[in-house]
mmCIF file with all atom_site columns, C-alpha atoms in Angstrom:
data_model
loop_
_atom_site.group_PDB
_atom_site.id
_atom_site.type_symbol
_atom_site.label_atom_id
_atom_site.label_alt_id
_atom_site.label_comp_id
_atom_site.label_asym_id
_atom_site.label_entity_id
_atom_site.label_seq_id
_atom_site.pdbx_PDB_ins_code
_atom_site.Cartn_x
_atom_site.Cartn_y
_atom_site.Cartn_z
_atom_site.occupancy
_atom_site.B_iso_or_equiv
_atom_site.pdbx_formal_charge
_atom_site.auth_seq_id
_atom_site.auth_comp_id
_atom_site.auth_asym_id
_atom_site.auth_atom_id
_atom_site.pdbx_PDB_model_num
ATOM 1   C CA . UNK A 1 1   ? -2.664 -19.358 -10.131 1.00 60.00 ? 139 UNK A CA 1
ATOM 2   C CA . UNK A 1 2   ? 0.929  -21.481 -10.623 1.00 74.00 ? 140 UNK A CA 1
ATOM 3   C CA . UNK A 1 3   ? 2.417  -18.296 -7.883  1.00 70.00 ? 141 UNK A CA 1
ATOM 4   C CA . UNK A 1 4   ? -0.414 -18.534 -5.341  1.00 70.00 ? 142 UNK A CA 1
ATOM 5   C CA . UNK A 1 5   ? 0.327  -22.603 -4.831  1.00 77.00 ? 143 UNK A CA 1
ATOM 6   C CA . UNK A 1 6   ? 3.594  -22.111 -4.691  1.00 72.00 ? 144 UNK A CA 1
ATOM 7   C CA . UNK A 1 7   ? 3.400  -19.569 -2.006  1.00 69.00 ? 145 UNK A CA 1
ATOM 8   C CA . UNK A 1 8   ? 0.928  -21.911 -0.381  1.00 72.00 ? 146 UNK A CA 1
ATOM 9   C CA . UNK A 1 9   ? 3.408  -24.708 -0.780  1.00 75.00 ? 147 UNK A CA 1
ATOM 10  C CA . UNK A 1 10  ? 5.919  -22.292 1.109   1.00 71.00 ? 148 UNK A CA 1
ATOM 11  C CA . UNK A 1 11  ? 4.035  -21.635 3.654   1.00 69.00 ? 149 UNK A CA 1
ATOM 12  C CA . UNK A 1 12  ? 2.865  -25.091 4.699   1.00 71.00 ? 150 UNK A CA 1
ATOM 13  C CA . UNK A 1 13  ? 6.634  -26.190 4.762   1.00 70.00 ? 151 UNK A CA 1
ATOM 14  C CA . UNK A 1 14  ? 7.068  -23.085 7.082   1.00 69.00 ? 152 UNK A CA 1
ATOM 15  C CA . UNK A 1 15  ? 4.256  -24.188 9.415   1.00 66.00 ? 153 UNK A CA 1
ATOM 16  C CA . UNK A 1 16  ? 5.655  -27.878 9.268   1.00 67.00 ? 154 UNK A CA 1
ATOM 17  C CA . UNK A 1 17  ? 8.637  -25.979 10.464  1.00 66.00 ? 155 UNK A CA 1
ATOM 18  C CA . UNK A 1 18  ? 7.669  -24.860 13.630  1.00 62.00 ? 156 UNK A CA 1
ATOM 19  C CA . UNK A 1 19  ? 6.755  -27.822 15.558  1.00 62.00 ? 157 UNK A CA 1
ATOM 20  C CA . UNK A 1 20  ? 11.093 -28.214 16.317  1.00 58.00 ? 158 UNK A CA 1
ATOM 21  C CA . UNK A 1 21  ? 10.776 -25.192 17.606  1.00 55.00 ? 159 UNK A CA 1
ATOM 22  C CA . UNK A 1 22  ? 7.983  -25.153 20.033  1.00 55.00 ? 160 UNK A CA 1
ATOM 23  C CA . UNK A 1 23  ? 9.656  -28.679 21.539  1.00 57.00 ? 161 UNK A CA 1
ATOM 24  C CA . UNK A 1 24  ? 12.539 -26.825 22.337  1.00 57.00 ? 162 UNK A CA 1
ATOM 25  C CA . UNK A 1 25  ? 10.989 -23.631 23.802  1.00 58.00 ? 163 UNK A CA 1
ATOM 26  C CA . UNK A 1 26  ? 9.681  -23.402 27.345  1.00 65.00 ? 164 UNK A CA 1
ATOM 27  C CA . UNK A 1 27  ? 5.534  -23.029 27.191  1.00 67.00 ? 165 UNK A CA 1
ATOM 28  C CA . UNK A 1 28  ? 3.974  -19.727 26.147  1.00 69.00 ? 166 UNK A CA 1
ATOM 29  C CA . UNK A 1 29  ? 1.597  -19.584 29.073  1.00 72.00 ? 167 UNK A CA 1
ATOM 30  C CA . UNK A 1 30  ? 3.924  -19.883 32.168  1.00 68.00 ? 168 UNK A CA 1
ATOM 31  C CA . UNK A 1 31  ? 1.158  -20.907 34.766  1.00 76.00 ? 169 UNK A CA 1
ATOM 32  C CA . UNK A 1 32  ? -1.852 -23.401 35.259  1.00 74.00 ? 170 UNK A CA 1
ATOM 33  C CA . UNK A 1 33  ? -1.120 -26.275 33.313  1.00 73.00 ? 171 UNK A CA 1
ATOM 34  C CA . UNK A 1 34  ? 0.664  -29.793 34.787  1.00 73.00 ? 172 UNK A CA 1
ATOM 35  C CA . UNK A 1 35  ? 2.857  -28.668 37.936  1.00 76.00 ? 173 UNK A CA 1
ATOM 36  C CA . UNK A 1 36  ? 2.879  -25.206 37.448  1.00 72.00 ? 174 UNK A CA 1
ATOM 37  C CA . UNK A 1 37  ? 1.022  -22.864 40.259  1.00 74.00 ? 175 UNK A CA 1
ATOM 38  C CA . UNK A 1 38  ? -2.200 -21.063 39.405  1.00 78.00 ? 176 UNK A CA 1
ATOM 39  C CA . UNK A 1 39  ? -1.861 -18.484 36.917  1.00 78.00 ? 177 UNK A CA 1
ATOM 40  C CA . UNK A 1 40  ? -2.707 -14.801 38.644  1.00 78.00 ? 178 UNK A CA 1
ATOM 41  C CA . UNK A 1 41  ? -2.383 -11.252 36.622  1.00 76.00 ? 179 UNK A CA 1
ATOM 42  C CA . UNK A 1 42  ? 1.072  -11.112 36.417  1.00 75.00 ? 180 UNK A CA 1
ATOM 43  C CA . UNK A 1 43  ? 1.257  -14.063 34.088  1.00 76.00 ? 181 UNK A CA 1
ATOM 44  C CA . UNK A 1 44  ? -0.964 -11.959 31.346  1.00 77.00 ? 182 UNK A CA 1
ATOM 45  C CA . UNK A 1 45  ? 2.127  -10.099 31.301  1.00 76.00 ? 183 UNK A CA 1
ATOM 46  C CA . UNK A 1 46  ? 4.451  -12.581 31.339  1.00 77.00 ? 184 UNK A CA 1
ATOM 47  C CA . UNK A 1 47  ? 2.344  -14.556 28.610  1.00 79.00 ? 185 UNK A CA 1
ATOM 48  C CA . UNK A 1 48  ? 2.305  -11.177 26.052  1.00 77.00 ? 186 UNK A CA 1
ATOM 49  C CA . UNK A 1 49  ? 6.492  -11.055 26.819  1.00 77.00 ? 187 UNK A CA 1
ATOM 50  C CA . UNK A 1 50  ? 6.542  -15.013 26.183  1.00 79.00 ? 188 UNK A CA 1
ATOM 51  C CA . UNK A 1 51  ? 4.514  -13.798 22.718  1.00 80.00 ? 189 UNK A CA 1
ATOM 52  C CA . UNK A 1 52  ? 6.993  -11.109 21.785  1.00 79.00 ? 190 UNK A CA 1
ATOM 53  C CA . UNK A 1 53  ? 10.244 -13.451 22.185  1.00 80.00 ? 191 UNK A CA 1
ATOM 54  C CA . UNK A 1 54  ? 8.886  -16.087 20.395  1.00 81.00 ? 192 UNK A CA 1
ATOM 55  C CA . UNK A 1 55  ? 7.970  -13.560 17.508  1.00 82.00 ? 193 UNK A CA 1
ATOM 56  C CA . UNK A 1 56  ? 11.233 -11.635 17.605  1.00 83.00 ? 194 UNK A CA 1
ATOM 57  C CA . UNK A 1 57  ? 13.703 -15.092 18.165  1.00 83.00 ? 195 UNK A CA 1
ATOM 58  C CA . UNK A 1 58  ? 11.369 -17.910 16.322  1.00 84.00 ? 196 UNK A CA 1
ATOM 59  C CA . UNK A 1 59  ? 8.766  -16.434 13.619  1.00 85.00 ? 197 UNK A CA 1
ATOM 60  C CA . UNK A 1 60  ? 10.588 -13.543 11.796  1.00 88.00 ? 198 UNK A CA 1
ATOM 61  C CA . UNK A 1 61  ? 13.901 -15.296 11.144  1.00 90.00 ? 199 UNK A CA 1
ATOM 62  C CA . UNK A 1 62  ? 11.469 -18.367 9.541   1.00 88.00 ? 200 UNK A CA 1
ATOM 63  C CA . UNK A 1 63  ? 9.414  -16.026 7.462   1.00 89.00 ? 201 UNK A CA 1
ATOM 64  C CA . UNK A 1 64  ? 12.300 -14.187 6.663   1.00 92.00 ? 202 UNK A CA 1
ATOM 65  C CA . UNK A 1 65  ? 14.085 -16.859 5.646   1.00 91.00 ? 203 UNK A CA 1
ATOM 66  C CA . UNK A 1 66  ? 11.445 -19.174 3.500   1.00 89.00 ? 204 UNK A CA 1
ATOM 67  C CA . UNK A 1 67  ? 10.558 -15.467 1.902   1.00 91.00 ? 205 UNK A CA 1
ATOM 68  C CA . UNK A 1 68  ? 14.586 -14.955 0.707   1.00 92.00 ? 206 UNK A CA 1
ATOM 69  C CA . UNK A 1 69  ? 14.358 -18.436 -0.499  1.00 90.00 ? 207 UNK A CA 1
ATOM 70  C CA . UNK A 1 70  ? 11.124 -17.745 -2.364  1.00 89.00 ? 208 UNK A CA 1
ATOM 71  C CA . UNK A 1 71  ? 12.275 -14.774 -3.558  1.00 91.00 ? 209 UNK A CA 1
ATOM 72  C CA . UNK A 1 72  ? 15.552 -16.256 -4.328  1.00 89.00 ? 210 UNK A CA 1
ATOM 73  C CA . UNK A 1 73  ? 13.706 -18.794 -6.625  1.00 87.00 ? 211 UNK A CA 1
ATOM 74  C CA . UNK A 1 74  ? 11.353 -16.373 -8.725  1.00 87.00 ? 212 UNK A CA 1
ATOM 75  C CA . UNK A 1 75  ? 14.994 -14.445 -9.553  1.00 87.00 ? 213 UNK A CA 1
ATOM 76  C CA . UNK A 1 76  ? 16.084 -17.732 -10.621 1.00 88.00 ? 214 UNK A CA 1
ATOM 77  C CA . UNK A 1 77  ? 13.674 -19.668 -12.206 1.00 84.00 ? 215 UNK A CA 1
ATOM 78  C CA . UNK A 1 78  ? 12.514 -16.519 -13.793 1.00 79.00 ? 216 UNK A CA 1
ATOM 79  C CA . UNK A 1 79  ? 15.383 -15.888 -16.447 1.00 74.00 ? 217 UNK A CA 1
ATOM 80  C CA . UNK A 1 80  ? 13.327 -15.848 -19.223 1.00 79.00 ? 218 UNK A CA 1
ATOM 81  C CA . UNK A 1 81  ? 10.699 -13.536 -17.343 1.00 82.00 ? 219 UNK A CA 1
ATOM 82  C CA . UNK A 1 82  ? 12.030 -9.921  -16.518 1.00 86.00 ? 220 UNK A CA 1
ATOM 83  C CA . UNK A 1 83  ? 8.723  -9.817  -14.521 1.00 88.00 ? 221 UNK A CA 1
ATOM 84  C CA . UNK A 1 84  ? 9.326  -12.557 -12.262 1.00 87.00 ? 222 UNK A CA 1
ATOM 85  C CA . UNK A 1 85  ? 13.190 -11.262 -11.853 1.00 88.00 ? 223 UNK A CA 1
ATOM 86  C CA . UNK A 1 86  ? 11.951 -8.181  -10.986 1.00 90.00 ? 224 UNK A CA 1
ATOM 87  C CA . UNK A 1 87  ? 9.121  -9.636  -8.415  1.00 90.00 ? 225 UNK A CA 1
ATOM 88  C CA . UNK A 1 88  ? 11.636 -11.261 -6.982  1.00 89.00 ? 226 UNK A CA 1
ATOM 89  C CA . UNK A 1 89  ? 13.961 -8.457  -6.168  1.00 91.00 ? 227 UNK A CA 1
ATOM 90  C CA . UNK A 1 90  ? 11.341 -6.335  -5.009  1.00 93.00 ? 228 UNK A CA 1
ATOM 91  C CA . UNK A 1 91  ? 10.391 -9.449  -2.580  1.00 92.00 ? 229 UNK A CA 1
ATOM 92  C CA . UNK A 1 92  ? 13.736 -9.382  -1.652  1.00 93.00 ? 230 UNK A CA 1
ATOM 93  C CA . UNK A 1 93  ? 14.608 -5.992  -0.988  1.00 94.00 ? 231 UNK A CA 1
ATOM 94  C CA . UNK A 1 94  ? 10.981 -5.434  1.273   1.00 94.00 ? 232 UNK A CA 1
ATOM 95  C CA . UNK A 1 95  ? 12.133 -8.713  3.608   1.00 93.00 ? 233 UNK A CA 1
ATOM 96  C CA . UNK A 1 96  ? 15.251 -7.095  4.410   1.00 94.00 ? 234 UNK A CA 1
ATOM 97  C CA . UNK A 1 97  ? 13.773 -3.817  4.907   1.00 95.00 ? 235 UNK A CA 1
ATOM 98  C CA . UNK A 1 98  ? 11.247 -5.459  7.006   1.00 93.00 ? 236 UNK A CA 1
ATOM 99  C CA . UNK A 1 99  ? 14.006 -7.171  8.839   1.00 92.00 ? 237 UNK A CA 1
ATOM 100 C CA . UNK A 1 100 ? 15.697 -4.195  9.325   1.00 94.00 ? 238 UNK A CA 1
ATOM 101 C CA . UNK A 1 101 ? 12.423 -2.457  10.632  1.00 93.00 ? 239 UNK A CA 1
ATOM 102 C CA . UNK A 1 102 ? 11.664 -5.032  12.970  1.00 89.00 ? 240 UNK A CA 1
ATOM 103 C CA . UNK A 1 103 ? 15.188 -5.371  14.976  1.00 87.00 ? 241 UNK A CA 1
ATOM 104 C CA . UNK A 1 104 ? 15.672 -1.551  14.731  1.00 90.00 ? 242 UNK A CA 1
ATOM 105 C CA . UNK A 1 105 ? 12.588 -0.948  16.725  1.00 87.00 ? 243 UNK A CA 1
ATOM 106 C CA . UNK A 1 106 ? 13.835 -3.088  19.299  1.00 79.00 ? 244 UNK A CA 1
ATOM 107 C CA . UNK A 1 107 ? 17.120 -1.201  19.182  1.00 82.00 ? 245 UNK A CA 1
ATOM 108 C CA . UNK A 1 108 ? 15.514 2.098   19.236  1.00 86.00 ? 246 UNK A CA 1
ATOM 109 C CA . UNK A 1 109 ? 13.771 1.404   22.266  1.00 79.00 ? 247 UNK A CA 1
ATOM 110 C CA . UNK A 1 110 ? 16.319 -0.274  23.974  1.00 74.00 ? 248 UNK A CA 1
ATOM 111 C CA . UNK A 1 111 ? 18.266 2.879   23.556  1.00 78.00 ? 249 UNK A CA 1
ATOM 112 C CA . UNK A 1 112 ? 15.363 5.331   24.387  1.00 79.00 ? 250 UNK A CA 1
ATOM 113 C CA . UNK A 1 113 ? 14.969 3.747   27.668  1.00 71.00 ? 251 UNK A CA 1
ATOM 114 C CA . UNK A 1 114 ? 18.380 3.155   28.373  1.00 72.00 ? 252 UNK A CA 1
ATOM 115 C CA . UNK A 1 115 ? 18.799 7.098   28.041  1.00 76.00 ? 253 UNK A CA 1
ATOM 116 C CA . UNK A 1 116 ? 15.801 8.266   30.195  1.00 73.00 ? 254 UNK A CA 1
ATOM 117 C CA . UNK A 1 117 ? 16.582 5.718   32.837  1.00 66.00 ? 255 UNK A CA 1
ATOM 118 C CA . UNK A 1 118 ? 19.999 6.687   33.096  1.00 63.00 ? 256 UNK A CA 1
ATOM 119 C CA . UNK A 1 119 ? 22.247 4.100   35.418  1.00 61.00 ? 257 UNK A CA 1
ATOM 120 C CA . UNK A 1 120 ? 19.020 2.670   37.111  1.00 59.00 ? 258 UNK A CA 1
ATOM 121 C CA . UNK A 1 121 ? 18.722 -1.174  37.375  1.00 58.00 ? 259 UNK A CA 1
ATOM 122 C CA . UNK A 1 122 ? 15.924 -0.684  34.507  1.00 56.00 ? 260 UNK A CA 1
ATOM 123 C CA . UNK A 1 123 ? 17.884 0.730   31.652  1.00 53.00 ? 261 UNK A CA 1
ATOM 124 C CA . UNK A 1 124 ? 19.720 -2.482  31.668  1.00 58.00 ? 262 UNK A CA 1
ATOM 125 C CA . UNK A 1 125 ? 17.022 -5.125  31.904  1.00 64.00 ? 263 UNK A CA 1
ATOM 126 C CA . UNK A 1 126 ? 14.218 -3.577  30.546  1.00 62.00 ? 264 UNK A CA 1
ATOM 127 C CA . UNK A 1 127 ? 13.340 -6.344  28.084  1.00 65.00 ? 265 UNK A CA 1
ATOM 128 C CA . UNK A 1 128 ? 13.364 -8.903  30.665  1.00 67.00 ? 266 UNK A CA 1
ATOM 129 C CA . UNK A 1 129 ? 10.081 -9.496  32.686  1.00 65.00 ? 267 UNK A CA 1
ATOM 130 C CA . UNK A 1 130 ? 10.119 -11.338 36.375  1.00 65.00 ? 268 UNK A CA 1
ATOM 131 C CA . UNK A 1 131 ? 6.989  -11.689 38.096  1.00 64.00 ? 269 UNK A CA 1
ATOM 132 C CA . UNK A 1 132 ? 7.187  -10.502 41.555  1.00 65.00 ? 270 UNK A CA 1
ATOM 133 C CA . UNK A 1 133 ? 3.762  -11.410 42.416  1.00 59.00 ? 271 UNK A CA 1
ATOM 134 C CA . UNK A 1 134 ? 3.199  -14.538 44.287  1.00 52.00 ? 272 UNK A CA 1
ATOM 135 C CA . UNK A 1 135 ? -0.392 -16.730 44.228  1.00 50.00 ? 273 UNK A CA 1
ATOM 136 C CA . UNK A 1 136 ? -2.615 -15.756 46.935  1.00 49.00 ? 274 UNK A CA 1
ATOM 137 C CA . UNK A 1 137 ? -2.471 -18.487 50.018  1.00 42.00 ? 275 UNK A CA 1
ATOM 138 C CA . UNK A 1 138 ? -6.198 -19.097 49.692  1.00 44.00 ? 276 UNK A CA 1
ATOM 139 C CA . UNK A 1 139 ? -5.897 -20.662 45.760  1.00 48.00 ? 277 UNK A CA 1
ATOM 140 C CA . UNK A 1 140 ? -4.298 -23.687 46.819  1.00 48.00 ? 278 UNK A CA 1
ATOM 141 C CA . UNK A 1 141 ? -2.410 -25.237 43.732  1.00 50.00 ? 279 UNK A CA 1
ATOM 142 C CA . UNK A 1 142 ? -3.265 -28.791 42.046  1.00 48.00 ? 280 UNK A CA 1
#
């Protein structure tokens, strides 16, 4: 009971957290709201790559983090314990295995597509996404 409100505990200071850095990223839906033209279907896409950055640059490097410090603490605090010493190494070696896991995809990828694509515009931007669709003329913004 004592580890599940201290992983609750850890988690709300996570979500606290995150406010800093949604003030200092630009909005996850790039369309419709305040001055911003209509949103039309190549938004969806940009929205899902808006998702996938903020994952990749905001969410894992928090979780990761708070869970090393977590972990970090049972290793610690657990001296007395071989259990806890050894729940916290085990904690510790799966975040940076996750870590690993998720930037290595990206990597893999990357390099998949760089290969098939060859010299081709694509296989050096393929991670970023530009909208080349414009708002029909008859949706008139505001």
């Amino acid at each position: 009971m004592k580890m599940k409100t201290i992983l609750i505990t850890i988690f709300v200071f996570s979500l606290l957290a995150l406010p800093g850095f949604a003030l200092a990223a630009p909005p996850l839906v790039p369309c419709g709201t305040g001055n911003l033209p209509p949103c039309n279907i190549c938004d969806i896409f940009k929205l899902l790559d808006n998702i996938q950055k903020f994952a990749i640059e905001k969410a894992v490097p928090l979780i990761a983090i708070t869970s090393i410090l977590f972990a970090g603490f049972l290793m610690i605090l657990g001296g007395a314990d071989p259990g806890k010493f050894a729940q916290g190494k085990k904690m510790m070696g799966n975040v940076f295995l996750g870590i690993i896991l998720v930037y290595a995809s990206f990597m893999i990828t990357h390099s998949i597509i760089k290969s098939i694509a060859g010299a081709n515009e694509v296989s050096t931007r393929w991670y970023q996404f530009e909208c080349k669709t414009t708002t029909p003329s008859y949706i008139k913004p505001g």
